[in-house]
Short mmCIF file of C-alpha atoms and ligand atoms in Angstrom, two decimals:
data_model
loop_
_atom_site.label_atom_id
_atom_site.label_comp_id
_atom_site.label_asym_id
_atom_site.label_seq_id
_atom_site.Cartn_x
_atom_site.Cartn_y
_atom_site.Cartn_z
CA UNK E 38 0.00 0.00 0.00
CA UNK E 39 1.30 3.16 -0.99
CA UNK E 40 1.77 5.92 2.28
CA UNK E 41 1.50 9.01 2.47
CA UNK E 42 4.72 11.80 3.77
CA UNK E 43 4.03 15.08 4.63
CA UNK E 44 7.11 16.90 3.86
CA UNK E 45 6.34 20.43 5.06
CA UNK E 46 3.78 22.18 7.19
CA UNK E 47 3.02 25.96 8.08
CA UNK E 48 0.61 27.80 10.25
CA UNK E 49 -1.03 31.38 10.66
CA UNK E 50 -2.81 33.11 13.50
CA UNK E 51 -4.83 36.13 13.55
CA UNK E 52 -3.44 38.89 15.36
CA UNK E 53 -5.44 39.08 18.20
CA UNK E 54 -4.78 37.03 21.24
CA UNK E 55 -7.81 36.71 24.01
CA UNK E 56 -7.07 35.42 27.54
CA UNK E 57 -9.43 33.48 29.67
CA UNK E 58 -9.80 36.51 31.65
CA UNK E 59 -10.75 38.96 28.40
CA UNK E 60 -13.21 36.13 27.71
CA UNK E 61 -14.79 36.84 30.91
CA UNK E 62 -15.34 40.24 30.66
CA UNK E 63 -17.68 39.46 27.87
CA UNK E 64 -19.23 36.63 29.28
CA UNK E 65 -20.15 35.04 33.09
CA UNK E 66 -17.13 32.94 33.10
CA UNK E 67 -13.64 32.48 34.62
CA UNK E 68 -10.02 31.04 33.90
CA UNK E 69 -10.64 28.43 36.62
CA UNK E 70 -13.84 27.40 35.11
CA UNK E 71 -12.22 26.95 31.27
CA UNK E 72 -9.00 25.67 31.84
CA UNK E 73 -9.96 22.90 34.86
CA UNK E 74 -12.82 21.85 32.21
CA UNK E 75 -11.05 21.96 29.06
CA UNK E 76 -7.33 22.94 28.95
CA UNK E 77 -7.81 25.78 26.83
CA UNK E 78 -6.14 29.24 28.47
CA UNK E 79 -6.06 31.78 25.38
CA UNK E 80 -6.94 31.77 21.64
CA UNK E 81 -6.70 33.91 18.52
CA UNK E 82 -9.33 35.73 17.15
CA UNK E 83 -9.69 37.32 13.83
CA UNK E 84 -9.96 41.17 13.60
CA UNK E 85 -9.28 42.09 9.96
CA UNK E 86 -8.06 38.67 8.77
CA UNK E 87 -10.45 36.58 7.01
CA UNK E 88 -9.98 32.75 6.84
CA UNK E 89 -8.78 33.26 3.44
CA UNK E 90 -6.08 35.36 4.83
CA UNK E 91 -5.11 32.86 7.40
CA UNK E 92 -5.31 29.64 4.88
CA UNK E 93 -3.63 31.07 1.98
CA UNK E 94 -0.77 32.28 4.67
CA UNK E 95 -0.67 28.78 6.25
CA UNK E 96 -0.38 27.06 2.80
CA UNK E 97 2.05 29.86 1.43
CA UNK E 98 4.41 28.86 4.40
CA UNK E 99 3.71 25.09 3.41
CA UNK E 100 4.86 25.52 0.23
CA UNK E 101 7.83 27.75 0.19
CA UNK E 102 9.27 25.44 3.02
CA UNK E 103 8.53 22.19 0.75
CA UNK E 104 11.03 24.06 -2.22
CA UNK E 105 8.50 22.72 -4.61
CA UNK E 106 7.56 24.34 -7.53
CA UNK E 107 3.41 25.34 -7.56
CA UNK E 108 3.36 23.08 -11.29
CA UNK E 109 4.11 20.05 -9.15
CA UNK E 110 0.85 20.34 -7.44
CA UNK E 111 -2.11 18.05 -7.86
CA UNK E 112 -4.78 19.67 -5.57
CA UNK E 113 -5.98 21.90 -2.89
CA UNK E 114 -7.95 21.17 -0.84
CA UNK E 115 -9.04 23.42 1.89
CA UNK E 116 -10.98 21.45 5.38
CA UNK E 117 -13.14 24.37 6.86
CA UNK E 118 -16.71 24.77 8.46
CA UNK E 119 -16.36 28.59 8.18
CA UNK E 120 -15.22 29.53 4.48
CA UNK E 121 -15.20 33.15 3.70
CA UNK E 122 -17.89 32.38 1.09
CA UNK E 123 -20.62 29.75 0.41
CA UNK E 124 -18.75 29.91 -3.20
CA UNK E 125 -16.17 30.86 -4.35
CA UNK E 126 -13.93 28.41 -2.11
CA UNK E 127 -11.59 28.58 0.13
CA UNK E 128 -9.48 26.21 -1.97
CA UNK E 129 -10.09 28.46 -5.52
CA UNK E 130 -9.17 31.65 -2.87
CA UNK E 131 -5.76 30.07 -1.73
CA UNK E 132 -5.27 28.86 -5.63
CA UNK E 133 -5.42 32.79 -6.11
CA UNK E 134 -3.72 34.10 -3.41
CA UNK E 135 -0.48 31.51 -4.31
CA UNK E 136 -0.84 32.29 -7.75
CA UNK E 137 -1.41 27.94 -8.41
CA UNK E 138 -1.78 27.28 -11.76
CA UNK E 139 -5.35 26.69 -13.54
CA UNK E 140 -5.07 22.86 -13.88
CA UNK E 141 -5.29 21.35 -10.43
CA UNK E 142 -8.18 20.83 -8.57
CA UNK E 143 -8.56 23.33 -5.83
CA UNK E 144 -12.03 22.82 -3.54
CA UNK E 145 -13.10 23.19 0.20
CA UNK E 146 -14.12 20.13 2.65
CA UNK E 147 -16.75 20.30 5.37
CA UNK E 148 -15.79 17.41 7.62
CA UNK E 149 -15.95 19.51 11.05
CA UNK E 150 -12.69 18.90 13.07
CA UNK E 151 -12.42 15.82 11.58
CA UNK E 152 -11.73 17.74 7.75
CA UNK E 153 -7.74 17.43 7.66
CA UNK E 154 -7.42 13.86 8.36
CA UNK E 155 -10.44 13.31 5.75
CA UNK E 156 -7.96 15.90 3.49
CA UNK E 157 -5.11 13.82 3.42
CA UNK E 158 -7.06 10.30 2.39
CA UNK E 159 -8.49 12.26 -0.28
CA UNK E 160 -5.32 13.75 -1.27
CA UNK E 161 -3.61 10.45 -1.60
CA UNK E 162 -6.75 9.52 -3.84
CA UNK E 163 -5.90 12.24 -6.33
CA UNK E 164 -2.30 11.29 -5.91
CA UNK E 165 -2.54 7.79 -6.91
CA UNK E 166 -3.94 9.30 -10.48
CA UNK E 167 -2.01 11.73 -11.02
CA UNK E 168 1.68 12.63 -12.89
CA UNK E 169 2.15 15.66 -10.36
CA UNK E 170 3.60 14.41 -7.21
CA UNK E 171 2.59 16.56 -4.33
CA UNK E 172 -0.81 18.04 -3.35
CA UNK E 173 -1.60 20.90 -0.33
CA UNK E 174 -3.92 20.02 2.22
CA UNK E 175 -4.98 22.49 4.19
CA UNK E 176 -7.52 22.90 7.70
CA UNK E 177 -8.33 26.63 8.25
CA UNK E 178 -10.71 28.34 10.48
CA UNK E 179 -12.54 31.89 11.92
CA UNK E 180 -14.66 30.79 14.17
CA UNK E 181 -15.19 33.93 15.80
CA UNK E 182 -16.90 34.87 12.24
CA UNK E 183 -19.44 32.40 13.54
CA UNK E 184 -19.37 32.29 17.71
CA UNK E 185 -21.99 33.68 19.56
CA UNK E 186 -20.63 35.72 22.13
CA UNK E 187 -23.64 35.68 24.27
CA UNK E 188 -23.46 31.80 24.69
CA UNK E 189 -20.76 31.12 27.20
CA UNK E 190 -20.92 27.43 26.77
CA UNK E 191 -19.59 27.71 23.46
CA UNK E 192 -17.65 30.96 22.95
CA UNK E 193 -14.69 30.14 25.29
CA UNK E 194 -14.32 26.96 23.60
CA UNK E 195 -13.28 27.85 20.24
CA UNK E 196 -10.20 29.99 18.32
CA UNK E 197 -9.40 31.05 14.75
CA UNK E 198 -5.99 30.09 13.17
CA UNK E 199 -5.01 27.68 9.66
CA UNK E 200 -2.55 24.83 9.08
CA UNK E 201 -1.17 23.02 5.64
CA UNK E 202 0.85 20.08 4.84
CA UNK E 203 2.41 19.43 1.63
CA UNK E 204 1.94 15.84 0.81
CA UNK E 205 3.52 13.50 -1.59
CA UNK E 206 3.16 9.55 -1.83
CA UNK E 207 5.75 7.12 -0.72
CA UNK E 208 6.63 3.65 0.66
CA UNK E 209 5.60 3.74 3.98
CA UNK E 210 3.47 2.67 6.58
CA UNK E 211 0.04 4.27 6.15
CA UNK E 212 -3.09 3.69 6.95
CA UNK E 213 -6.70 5.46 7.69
CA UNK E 214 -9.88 5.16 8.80
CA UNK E 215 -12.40 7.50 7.89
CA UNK E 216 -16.27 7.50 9.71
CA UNK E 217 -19.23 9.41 10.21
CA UNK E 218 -22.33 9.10 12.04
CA UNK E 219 -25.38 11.35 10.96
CA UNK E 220 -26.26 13.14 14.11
CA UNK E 221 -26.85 16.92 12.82
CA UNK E 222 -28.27 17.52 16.33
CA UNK E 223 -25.04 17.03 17.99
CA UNK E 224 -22.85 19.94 16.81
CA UNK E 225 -23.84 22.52 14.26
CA UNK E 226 -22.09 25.73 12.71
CA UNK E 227 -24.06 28.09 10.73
CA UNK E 228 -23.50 29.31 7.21
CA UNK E 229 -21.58 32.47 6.15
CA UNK E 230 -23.90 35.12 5.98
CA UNK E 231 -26.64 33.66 8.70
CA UNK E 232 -27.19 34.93 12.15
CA UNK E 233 -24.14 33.52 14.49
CA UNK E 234 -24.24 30.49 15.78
CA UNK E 235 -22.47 27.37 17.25
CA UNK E 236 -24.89 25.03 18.78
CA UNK E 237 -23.27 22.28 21.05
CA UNK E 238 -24.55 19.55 23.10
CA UNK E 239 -21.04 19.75 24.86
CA UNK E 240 -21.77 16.32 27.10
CA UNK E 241 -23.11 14.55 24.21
CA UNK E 242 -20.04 15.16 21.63
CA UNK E 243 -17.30 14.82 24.73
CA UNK E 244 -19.25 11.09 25.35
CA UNK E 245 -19.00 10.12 21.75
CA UNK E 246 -15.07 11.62 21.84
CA UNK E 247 -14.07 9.99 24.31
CA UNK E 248 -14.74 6.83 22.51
CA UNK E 249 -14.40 7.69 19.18
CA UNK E 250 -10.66 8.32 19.85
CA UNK E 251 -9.51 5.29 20.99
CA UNK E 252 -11.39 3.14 18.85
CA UNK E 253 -9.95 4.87 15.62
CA UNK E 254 -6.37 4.02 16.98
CA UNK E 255 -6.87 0.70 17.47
CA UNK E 256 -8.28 0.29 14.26
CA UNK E 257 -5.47 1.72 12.69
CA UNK E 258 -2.42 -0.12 14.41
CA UNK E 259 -4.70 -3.29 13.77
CA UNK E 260 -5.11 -2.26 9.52
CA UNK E 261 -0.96 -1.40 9.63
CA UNK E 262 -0.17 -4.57 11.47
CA UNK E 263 1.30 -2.09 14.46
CA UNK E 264 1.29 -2.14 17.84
CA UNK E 265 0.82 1.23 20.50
CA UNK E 266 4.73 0.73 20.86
CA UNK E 267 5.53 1.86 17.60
CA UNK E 268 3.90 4.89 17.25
CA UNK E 269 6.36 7.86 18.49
CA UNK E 270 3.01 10.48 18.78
CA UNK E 271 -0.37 10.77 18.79
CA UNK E 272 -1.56 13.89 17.51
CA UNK E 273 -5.33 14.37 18.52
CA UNK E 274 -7.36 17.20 17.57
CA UNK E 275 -7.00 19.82 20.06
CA UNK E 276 -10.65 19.79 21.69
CA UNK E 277 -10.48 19.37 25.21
CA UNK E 278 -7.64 18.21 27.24
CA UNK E 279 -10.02 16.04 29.42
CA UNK E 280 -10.71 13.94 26.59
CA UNK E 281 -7.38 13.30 25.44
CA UNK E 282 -6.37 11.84 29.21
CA UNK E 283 -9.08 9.87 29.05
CA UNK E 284 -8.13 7.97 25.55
CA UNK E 285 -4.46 7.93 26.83
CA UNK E 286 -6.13 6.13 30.20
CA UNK E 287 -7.99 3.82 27.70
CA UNK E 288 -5.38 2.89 25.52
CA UNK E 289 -2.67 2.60 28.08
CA UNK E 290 -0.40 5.22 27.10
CA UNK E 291 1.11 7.62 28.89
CA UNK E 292 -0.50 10.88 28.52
CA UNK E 293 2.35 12.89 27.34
CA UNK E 294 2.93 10.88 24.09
CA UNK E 295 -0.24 12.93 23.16
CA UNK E 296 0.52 15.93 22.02
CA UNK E 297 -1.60 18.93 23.07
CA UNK E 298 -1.68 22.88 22.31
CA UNK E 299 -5.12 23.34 23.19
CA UNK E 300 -4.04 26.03 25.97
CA UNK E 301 -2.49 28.17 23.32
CA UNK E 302 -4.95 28.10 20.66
CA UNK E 303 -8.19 26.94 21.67
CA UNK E 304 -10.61 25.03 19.53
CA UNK E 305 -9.66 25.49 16.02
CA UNK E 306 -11.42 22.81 14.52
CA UNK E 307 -10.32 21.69 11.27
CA UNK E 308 -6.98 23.38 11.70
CA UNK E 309 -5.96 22.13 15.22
CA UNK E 310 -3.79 19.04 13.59
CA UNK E 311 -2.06 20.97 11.01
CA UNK E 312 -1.15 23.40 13.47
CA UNK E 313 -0.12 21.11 15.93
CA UNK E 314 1.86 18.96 13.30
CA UNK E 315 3.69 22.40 12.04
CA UNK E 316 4.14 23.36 15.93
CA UNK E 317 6.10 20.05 16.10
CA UNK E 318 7.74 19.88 13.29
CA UNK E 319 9.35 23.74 14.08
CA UNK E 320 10.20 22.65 17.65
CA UNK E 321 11.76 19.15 16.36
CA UNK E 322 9.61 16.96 17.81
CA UNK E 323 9.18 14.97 14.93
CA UNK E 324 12.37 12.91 13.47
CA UNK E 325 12.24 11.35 10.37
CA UNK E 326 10.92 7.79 10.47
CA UNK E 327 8.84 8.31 13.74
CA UNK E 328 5.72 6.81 12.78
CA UNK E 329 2.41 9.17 14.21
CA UNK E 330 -1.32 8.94 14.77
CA UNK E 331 -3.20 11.59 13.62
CA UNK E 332 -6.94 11.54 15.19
CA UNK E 333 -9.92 14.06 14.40
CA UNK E 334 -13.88 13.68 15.75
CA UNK E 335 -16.03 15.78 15.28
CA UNK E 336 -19.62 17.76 14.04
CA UNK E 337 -21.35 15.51 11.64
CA UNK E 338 -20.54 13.40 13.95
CA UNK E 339 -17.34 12.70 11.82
CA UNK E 340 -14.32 11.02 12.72
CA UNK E 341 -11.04 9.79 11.27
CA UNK E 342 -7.81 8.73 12.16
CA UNK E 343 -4.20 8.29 9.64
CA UNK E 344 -1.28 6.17 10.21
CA UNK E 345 1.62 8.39 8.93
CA UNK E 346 5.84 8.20 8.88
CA UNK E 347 7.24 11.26 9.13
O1 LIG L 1464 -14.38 20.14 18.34
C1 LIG L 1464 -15.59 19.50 18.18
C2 LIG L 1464 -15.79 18.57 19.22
N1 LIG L 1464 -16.18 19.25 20.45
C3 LIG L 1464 -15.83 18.74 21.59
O2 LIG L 1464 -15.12 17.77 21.63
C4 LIG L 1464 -16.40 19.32 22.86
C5 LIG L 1464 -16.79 18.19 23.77
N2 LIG L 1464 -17.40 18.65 25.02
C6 LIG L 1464 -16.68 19.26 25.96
O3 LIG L 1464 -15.49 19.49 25.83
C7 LIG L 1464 -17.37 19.62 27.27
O4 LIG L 1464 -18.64 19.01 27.27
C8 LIG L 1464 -17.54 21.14 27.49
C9 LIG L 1464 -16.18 21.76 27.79
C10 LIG L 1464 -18.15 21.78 26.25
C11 LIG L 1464 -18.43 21.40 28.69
O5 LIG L 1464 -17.91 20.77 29.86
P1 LIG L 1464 -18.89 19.94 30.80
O6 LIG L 1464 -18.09 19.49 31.96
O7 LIG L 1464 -19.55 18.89 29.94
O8 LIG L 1464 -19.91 21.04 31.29
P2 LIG L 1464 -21.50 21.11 31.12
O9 LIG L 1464 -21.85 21.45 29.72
O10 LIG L 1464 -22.09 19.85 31.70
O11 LIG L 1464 -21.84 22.34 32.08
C12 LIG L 1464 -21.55 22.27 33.47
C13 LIG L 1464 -21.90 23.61 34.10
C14 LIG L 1464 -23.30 24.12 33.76
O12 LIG L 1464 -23.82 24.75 34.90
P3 LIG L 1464 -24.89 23.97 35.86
O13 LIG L 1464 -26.03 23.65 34.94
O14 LIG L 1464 -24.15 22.76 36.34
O15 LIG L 1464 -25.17 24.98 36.91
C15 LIG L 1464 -23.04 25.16 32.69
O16 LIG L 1464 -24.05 26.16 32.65
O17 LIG L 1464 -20.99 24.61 33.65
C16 LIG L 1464 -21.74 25.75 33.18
N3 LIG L 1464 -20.96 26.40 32.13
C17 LIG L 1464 -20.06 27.36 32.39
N4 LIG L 1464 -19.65 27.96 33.52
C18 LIG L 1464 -18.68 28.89 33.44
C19 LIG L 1464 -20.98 26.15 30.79
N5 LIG L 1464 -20.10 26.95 30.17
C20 LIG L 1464 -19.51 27.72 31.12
C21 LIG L 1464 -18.51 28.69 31.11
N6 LIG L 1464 -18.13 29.26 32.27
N7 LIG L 1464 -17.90 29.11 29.96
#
């Protein structure tokens, strides 16, 4: 089977940083209450940026690190539930931005937080048929476009900020599992252009998490014929830290092989695993050859997990 490498990442953050403590001056809330119940201490918010701004920047930094040429390119495809536009999108805004050329592909995913992981299976789809051997994947979000900030069980949760990989095929280990469950009710995000709104049933999504998580890892060690051992990090999406201690508890694995950012950035959704991959990657972390997890749940209810080599 044919794997997939990422072989360069970048990220971009709006400007604007809010505390836990700025939060609560807009809402009845407090530091203690959001970081003993979810990890999260500050996020970004947009001010001028749009989430094309943030995606094209990510994906910019992607590629100039990769030293590829834009012609090499296959696809782009941008994971977001908050796109600038219902249409254009976000993907044919980035292919502008970066100056890509006309004949590739270039569309928008709405997978929830799940949307990067579902990115890179479908990259390595259009991979497998094509000449061109690398394709941008990228997760990007403004969330505060969409938050309601009179709902304080939702607006502390979440932060804007984008992450790309360039990826490429190659002879490693990969697998993935991709799932989804329709349960609308669960988690919703409303379109551009509608009233703001996140609505959450916060106990209901952190039940299915918590098992979504661990299941998705097993079944991926099980499809690459690997065991917890070799996998040098798991690299969750960056919801709550609660949940991630409780799929290191059920897997056995000590918690700090999971990597987690959540206190810096928040929710981001479909960007938290880019960004923490880039993150990772900048602070070297990640050694080629270490084999990783990569593991997104989310509205839909989606999930999906991939097997990678760095
Ligand atoms: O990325 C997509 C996937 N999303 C997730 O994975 C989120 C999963 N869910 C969660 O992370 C957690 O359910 C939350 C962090 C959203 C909520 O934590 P919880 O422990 O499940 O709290 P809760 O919703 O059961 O609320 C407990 C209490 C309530 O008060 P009462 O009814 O017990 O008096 C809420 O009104 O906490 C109250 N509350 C708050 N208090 C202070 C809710 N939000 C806040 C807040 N500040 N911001």
């Amino acid at each position: 089977m044919k794997g997939l490498r990422i072989i360069s990442t970048g990220r971009a953050l709006p400007s604007k940083c809010m505390t836990n403590d700025d939060m609560s001056r807009l809402v009845d809330t407090s530091d203690e209450w959001i970081s003993t119940r979810t990890g999260i201490r500050q996020r970004y918010f947009c001010e001028a940026e749009g989430n094309a701004d943030l995606a094209a920047a990510a994906a910019g930094l992607a590629l100039k690190r990769s030293g590829i040429a834009p012609g090499q390119l296959c696809a782009c495809i941008v994971a977001t539930v908050t796109p600038d536009y219902a249409t254009p999108s976000m993907g044919c805004m980035v292919q502008r931005r970066l100056g890509l050329p006309e004949d590739l592909p270039c569309f928008d995913i709405s997978v929830g937080c799940t949307g990067f992981v579902y990115g890179l299976q479908i990259a390595r789809g259009l991979l497998l048929q094509d000449r061109r051997p690398y394709a941008l994947v990228v997760g990007s979000e403004a969330l505060s476009h969409v938050l309601d900030f009179a709902d304080r069980s939702t607006c502390v949760l979440f932060g804007d900020g984008a992450g790309a990989a360039v990826v490429t095929l190659d002879e490693t280990p990969y697998a993935c599992v991709l799932g989804s469950r329709g349960d609308p009710a669960a988690l919703s995000v409303a379109g551009p252009g509608l009233p703001r709104a996140i609505h959450m049933d916060g106990p209901a999504v952190f039940r299915f998490a918590v098992e979504a998580l661990p299941r998705c890892a097993r079944t991926l060690l099980d499809q690459a014929g690997l065991t917890l051992e070799d996998i040098r990090w798991f690299v969750p999406h960056q919801a709550n830290a609660r949940i991630i201690s409780s799929a290191a508890r059920r897997l056995g694995v000590p918690p700090e092989r999971f990597y987690q950012n959540m206190e810096r950035y928040g929710n981001t959704s479909a960007a938290s695993i880019p960004i923490a991959l880039d993150e990772m990657s900048q602070q070297g972390l990640l050694q080629r050859g270490d084999r990783i997890l990569c593991i997104g749940f989310g509205a839909g209810l989606t999930w999906g997990g991939a097997l990678l080599e760095w």
